[in-house]
Short mmCIF file of C-alpha atoms and ligand atoms in Angstrom, two decimals:
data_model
loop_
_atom_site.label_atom_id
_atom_site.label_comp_id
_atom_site.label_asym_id
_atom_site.label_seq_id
_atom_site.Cartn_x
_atom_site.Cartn_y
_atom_site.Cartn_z
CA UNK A 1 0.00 0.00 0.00
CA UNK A 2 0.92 3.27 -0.73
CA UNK A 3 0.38 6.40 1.48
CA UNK A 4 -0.07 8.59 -2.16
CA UNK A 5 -2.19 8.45 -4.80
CA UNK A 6 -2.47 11.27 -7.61
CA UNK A 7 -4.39 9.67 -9.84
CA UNK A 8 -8.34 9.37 -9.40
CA UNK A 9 -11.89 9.79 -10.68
CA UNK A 10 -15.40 10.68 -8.88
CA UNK A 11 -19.03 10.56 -10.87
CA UNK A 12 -18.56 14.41 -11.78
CA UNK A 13 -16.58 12.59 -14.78
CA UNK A 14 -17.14 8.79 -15.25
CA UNK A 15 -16.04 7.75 -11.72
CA UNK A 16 -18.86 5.96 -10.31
CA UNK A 17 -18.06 7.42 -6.80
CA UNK A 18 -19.04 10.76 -5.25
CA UNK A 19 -16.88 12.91 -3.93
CA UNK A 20 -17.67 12.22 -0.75
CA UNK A 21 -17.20 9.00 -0.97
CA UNK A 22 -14.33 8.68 -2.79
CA UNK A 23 -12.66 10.10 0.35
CA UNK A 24 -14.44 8.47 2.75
CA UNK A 25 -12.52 5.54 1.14
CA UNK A 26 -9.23 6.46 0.68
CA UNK A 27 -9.87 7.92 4.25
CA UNK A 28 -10.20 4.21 5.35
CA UNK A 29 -7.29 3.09 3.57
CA UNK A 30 -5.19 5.12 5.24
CA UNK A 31 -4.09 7.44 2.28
CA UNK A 32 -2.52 10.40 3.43
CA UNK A 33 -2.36 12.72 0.20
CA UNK A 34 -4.55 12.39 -2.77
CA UNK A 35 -5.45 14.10 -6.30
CA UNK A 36 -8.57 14.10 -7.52
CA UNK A 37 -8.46 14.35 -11.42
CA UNK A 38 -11.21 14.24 -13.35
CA UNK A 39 -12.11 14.70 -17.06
CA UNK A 40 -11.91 18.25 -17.81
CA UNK A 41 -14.04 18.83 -14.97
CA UNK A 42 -13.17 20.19 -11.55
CA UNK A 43 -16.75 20.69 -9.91
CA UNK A 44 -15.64 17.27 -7.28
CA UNK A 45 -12.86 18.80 -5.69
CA UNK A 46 -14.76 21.41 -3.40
CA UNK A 47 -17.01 18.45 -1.90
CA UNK A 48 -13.89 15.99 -1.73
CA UNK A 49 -12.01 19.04 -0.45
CA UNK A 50 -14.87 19.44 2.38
CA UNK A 51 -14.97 15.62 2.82
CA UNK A 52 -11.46 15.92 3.81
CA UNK A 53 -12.27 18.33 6.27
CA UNK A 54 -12.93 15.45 8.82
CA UNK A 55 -9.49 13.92 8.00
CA UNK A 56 -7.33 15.55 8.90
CA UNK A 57 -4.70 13.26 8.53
CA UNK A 58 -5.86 13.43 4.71
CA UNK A 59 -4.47 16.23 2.06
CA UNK A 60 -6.45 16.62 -1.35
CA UNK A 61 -4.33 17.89 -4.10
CA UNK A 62 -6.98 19.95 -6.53
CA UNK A 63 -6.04 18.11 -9.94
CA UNK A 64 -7.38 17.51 -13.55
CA UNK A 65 -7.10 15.11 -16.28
CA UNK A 66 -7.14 17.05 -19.63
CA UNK A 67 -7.94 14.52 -22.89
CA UNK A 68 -5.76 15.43 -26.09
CA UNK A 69 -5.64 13.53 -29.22
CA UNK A 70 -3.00 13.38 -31.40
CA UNK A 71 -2.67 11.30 -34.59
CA UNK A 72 -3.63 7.09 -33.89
CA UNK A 73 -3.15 8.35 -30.09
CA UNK A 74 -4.59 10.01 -27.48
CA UNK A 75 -2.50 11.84 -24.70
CA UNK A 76 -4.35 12.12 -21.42
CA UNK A 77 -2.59 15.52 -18.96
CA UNK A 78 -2.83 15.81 -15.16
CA UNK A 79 -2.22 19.08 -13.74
CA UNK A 80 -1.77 19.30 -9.84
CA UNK A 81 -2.07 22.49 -7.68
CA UNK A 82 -4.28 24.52 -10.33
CA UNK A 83 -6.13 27.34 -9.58
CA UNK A 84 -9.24 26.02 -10.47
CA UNK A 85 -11.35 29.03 -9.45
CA UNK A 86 -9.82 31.12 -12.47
CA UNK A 87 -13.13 31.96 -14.77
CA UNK A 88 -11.10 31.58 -17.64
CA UNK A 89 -10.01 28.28 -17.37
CA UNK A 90 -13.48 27.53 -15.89
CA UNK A 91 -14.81 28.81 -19.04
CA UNK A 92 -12.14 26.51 -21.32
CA UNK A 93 -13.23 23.74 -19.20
CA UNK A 94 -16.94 24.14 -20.24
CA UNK A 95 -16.18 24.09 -23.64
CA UNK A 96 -14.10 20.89 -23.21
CA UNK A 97 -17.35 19.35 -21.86
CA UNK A 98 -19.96 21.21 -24.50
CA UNK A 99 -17.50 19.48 -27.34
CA UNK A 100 -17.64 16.14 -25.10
CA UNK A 101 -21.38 16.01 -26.04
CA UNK A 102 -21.12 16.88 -29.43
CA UNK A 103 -18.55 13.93 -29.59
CA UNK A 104 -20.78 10.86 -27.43
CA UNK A 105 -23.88 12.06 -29.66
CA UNK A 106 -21.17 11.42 -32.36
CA UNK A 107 -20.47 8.19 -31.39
CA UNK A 108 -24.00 6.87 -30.62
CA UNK A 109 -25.19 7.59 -34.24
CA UNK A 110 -21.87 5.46 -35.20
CA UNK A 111 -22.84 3.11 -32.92
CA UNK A 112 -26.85 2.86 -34.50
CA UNK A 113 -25.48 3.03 -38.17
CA UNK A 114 -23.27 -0.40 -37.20
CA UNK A 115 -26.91 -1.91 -35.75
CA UNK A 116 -26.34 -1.16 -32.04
CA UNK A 117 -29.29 2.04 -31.71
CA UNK A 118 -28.92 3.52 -27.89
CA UNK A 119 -31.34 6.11 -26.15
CA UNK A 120 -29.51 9.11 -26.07
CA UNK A 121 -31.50 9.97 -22.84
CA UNK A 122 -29.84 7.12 -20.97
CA UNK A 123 -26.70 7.96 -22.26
CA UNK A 124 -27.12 11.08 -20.15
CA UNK A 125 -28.89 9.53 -17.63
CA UNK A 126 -25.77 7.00 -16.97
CA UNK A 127 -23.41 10.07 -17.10
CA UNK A 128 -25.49 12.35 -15.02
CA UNK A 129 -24.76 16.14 -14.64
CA UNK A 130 -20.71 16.59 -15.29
CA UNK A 131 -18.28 15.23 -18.24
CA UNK A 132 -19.71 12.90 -20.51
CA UNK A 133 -17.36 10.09 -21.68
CA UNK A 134 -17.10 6.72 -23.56
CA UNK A 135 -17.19 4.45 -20.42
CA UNK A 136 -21.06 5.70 -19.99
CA UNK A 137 -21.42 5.07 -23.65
CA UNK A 138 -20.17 1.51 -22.89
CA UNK A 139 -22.30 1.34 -19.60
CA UNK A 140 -25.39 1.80 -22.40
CA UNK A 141 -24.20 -1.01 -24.71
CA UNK A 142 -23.63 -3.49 -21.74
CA UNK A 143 -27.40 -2.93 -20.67
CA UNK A 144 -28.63 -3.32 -24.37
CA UNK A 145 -26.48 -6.50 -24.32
CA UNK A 146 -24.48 -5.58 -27.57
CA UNK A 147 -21.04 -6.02 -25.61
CA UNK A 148 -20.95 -8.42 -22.83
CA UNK A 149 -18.36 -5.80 -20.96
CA UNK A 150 -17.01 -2.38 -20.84
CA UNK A 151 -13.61 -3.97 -21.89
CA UNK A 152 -15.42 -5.55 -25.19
CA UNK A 153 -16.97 -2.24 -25.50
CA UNK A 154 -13.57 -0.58 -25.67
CA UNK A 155 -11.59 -3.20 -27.47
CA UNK A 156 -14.17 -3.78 -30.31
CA UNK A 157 -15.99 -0.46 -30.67
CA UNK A 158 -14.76 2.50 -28.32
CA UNK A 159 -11.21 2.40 -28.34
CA UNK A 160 -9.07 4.92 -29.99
CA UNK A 161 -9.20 3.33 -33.18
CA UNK A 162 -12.16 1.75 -33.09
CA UNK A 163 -15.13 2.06 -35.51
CA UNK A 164 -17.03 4.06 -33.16
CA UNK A 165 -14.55 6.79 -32.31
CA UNK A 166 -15.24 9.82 -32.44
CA UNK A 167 -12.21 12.76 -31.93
CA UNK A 168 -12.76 15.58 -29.85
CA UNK A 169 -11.65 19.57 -30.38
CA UNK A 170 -8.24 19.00 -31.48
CA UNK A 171 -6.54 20.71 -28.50
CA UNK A 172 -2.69 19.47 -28.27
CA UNK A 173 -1.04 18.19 -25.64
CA UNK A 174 1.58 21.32 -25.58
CA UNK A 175 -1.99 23.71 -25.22
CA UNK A 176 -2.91 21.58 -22.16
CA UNK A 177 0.56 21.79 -21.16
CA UNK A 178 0.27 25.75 -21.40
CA UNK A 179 -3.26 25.61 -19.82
CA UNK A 180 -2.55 23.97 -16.92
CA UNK A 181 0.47 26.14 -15.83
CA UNK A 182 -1.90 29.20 -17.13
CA UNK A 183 -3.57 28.21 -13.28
CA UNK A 184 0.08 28.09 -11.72
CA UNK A 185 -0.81 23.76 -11.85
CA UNK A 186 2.07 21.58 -12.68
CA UNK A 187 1.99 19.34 -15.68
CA UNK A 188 2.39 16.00 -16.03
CA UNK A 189 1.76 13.19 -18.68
CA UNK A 190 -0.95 10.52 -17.62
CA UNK A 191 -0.27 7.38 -18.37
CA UNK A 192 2.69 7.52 -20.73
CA UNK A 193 3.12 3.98 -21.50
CA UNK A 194 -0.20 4.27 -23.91
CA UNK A 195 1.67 6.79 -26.34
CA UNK A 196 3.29 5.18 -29.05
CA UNK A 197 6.81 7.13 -30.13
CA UNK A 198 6.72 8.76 -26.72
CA UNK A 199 10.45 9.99 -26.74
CA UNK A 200 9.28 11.98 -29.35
CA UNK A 201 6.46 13.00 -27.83
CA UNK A 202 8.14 13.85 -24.54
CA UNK A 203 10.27 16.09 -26.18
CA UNK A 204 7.70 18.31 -27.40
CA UNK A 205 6.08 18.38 -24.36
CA UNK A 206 9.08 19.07 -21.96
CA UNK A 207 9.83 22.44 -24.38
CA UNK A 208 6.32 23.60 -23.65
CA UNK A 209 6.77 23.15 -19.81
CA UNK A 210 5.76 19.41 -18.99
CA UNK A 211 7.01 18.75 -15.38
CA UNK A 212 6.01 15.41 -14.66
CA UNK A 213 5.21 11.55 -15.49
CA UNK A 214 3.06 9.03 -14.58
CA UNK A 215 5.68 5.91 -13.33
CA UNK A 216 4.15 4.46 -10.37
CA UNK A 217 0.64 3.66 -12.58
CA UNK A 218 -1.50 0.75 -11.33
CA UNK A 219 -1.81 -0.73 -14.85
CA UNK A 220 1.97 -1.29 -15.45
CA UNK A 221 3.88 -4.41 -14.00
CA UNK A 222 7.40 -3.74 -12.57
CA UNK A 223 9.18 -3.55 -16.23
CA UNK A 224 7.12 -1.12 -17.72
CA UNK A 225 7.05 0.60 -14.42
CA UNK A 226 11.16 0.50 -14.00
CA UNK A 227 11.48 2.08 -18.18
CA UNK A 228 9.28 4.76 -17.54
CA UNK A 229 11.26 5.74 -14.33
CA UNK A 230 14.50 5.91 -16.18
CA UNK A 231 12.97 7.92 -18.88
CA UNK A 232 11.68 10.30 -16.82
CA UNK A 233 15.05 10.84 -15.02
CA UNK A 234 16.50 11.07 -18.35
CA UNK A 235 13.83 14.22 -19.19
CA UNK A 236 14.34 15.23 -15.66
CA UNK A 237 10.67 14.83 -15.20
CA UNK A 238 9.13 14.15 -11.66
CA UNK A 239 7.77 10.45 -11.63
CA UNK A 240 4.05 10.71 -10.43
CA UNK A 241 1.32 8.09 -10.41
CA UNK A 242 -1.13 6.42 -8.88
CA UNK A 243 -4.21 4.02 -9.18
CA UNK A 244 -6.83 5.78 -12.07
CA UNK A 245 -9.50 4.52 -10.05
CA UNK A 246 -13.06 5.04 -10.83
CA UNK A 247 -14.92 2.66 -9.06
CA UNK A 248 -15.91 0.35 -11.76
CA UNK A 249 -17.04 -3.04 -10.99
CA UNK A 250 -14.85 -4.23 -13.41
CA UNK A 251 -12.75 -7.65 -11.74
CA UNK A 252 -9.27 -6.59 -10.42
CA UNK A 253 -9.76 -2.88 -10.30
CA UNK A 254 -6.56 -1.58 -8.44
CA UNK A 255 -8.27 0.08 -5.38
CA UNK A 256 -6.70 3.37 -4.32
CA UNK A 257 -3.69 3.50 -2.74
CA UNK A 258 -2.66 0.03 -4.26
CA UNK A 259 0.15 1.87 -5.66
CA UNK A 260 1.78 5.34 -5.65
CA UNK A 261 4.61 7.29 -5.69
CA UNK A 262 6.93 8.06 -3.14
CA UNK A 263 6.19 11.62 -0.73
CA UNK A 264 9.38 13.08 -2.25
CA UNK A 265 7.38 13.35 -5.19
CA UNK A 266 4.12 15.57 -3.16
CA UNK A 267 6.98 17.68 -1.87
CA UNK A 268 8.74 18.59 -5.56
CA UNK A 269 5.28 19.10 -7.08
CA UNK A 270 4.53 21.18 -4.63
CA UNK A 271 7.72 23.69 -4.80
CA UNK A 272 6.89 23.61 -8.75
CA UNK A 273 3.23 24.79 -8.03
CA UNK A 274 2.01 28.71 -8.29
CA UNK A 275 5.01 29.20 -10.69
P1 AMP B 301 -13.18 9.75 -22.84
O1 AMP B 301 -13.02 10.74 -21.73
O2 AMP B 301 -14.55 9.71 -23.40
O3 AMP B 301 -12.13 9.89 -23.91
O4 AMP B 301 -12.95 8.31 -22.16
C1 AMP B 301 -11.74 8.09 -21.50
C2 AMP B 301 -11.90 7.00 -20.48
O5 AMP B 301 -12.26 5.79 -21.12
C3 AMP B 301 -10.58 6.68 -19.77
O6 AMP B 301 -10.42 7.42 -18.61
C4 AMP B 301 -10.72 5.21 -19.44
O7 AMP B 301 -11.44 5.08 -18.24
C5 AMP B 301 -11.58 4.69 -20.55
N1 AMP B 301 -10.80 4.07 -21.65
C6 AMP B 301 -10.17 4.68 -22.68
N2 AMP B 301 -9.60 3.81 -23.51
C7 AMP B 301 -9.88 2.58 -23.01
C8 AMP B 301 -9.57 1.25 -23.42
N3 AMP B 301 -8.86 1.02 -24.54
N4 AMP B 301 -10.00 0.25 -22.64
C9 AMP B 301 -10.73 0.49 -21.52
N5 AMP B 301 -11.05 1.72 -21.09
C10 AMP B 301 -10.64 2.75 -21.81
ZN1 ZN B 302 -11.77 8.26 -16.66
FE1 FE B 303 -6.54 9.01 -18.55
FE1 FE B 304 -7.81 8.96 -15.48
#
């Protein structure tokens, strides 16, 4: 178990969890510092922020998870210690979420012209007020019975190549980069080990201010984990991490806290943040 985790969803984006609960839990656990991230949405942290309040032994790091796509990938960014308040970004972030519904209506008429028709009402229904993303589309074909699984949903329809696809407002990952430390929030890649050609990719991103990596990420094993720490020493990026929960019922979901990185990293995120 680790004491950190900087990586984690609540149902304002396609957690299933509240707020609320989300830190009830990782209050249980024992976590002592946490990020909630989710999907270009920041409307969970005040409640997990006032959550907290009764744990004290508990720190919430206000976060994000901003969703890029660049050619055959997408690149997911984290940014820690934002300023979420700022109307500006609050505006960009609304945007993000009008486009997200322009995108899933996008998807669902794919999804009808391959034979699979959803109601667009439960579509919203299953994401409820805050971002709108392909794991409720998937919740919607597991309860018509097209996919047997939100895995089958990704792997044969949703994924990034998939037939059902859809690509949102080409922002790049340098602009989410630059938007993040726009809020005085420090940068980092989620989940690097997606990207294809990520040297490459890195390099970009380290010129427009990336500070960060994620290393210590519950879906790697101990190789993947071990090349992504040397390659962020080599780009003299902090190695971040943690589990990308979201309270799925989905078999072997790493619980929060299963892994995360180390408190040095808290402490040089946190001299990096407001700058
Ligand atoms: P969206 O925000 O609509 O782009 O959906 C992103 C979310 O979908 C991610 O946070 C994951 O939870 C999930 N996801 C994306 N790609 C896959 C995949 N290939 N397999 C399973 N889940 C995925
Ligand atoms: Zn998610
Ligand atoms: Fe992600
Ligand atoms: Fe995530």
């Amino acid at each position: 178990m680790a004491e950190i985790d900087l990586h984690l969803h609540t149902n304002q984006s396609d957690g299933r969890l509240t707020p609320a609960e989300l830190i009830t839990l990782v209050a249980e656990r024992g976590l002592k510092v946490v990020a909630v991230t989710d999907h270009d949405i920041t409307d969970g942290l005040e409640p997990a922020m006032a959550a907290a309040a009764s744990h004290p032994q508990l720190t919430i790091i206000p976060g994000v998870e901003l969703s890029t796509d660049i050619p055959g990938n997408e690149v997911h960014m984290l940014g820690y210690y934002i300023r979420y308040e700022d109307p500006s970004f609050q505006a960009t972030l609304a945007r993000f979420r009008d486009v997200r519904i322009g995108r899933a209506q996008e998807m669902v008429k794919r999804l009808a012209d391959m034979g699979m028709p959803l109601e667009w009402e439960r579509v919203q229904e299953i994401a409820g007020e805050g971002a709108i993303g392909r794991p409720h589309i998937a919740q919607a074909l597991i309860e018509k019975g097209y996919v047997g699984g939100r895995q089958e949903a990704f792997d044969k329809y949703l994924g990034r190549n998939g037939p059902a696809y859809s690509e949102r407002e080409k922002i790049t990952p340098e602009e989410a980069v630059r938007l993040v430390a726009s809020v005085g929030g420090v940068p980092v890649m989620a989940h690097p080990g997606y990207t294809d050609d990520l040297e490459n990719v890195l390099t970009g991103l380290v010129a427009a201010g990336l500070k960060g990596m994620e290393v210590h990420y519950a879906q790697y094993d101990e190789k993947a984990r071990a090349e992504l720490a040397e390659i962020a020493e080599r780009y003299g990026l902090i190695p971040c991490g943690g589990t990308d929960y979201h309270a799925t019922d989905v078999e072997g979901e790493h619980l929060p806290g299963e892994i995360g990185p180390p408190m040095e990293t808290v402490e040089r995120l946190k001299a990096l943040a407001g700058g």
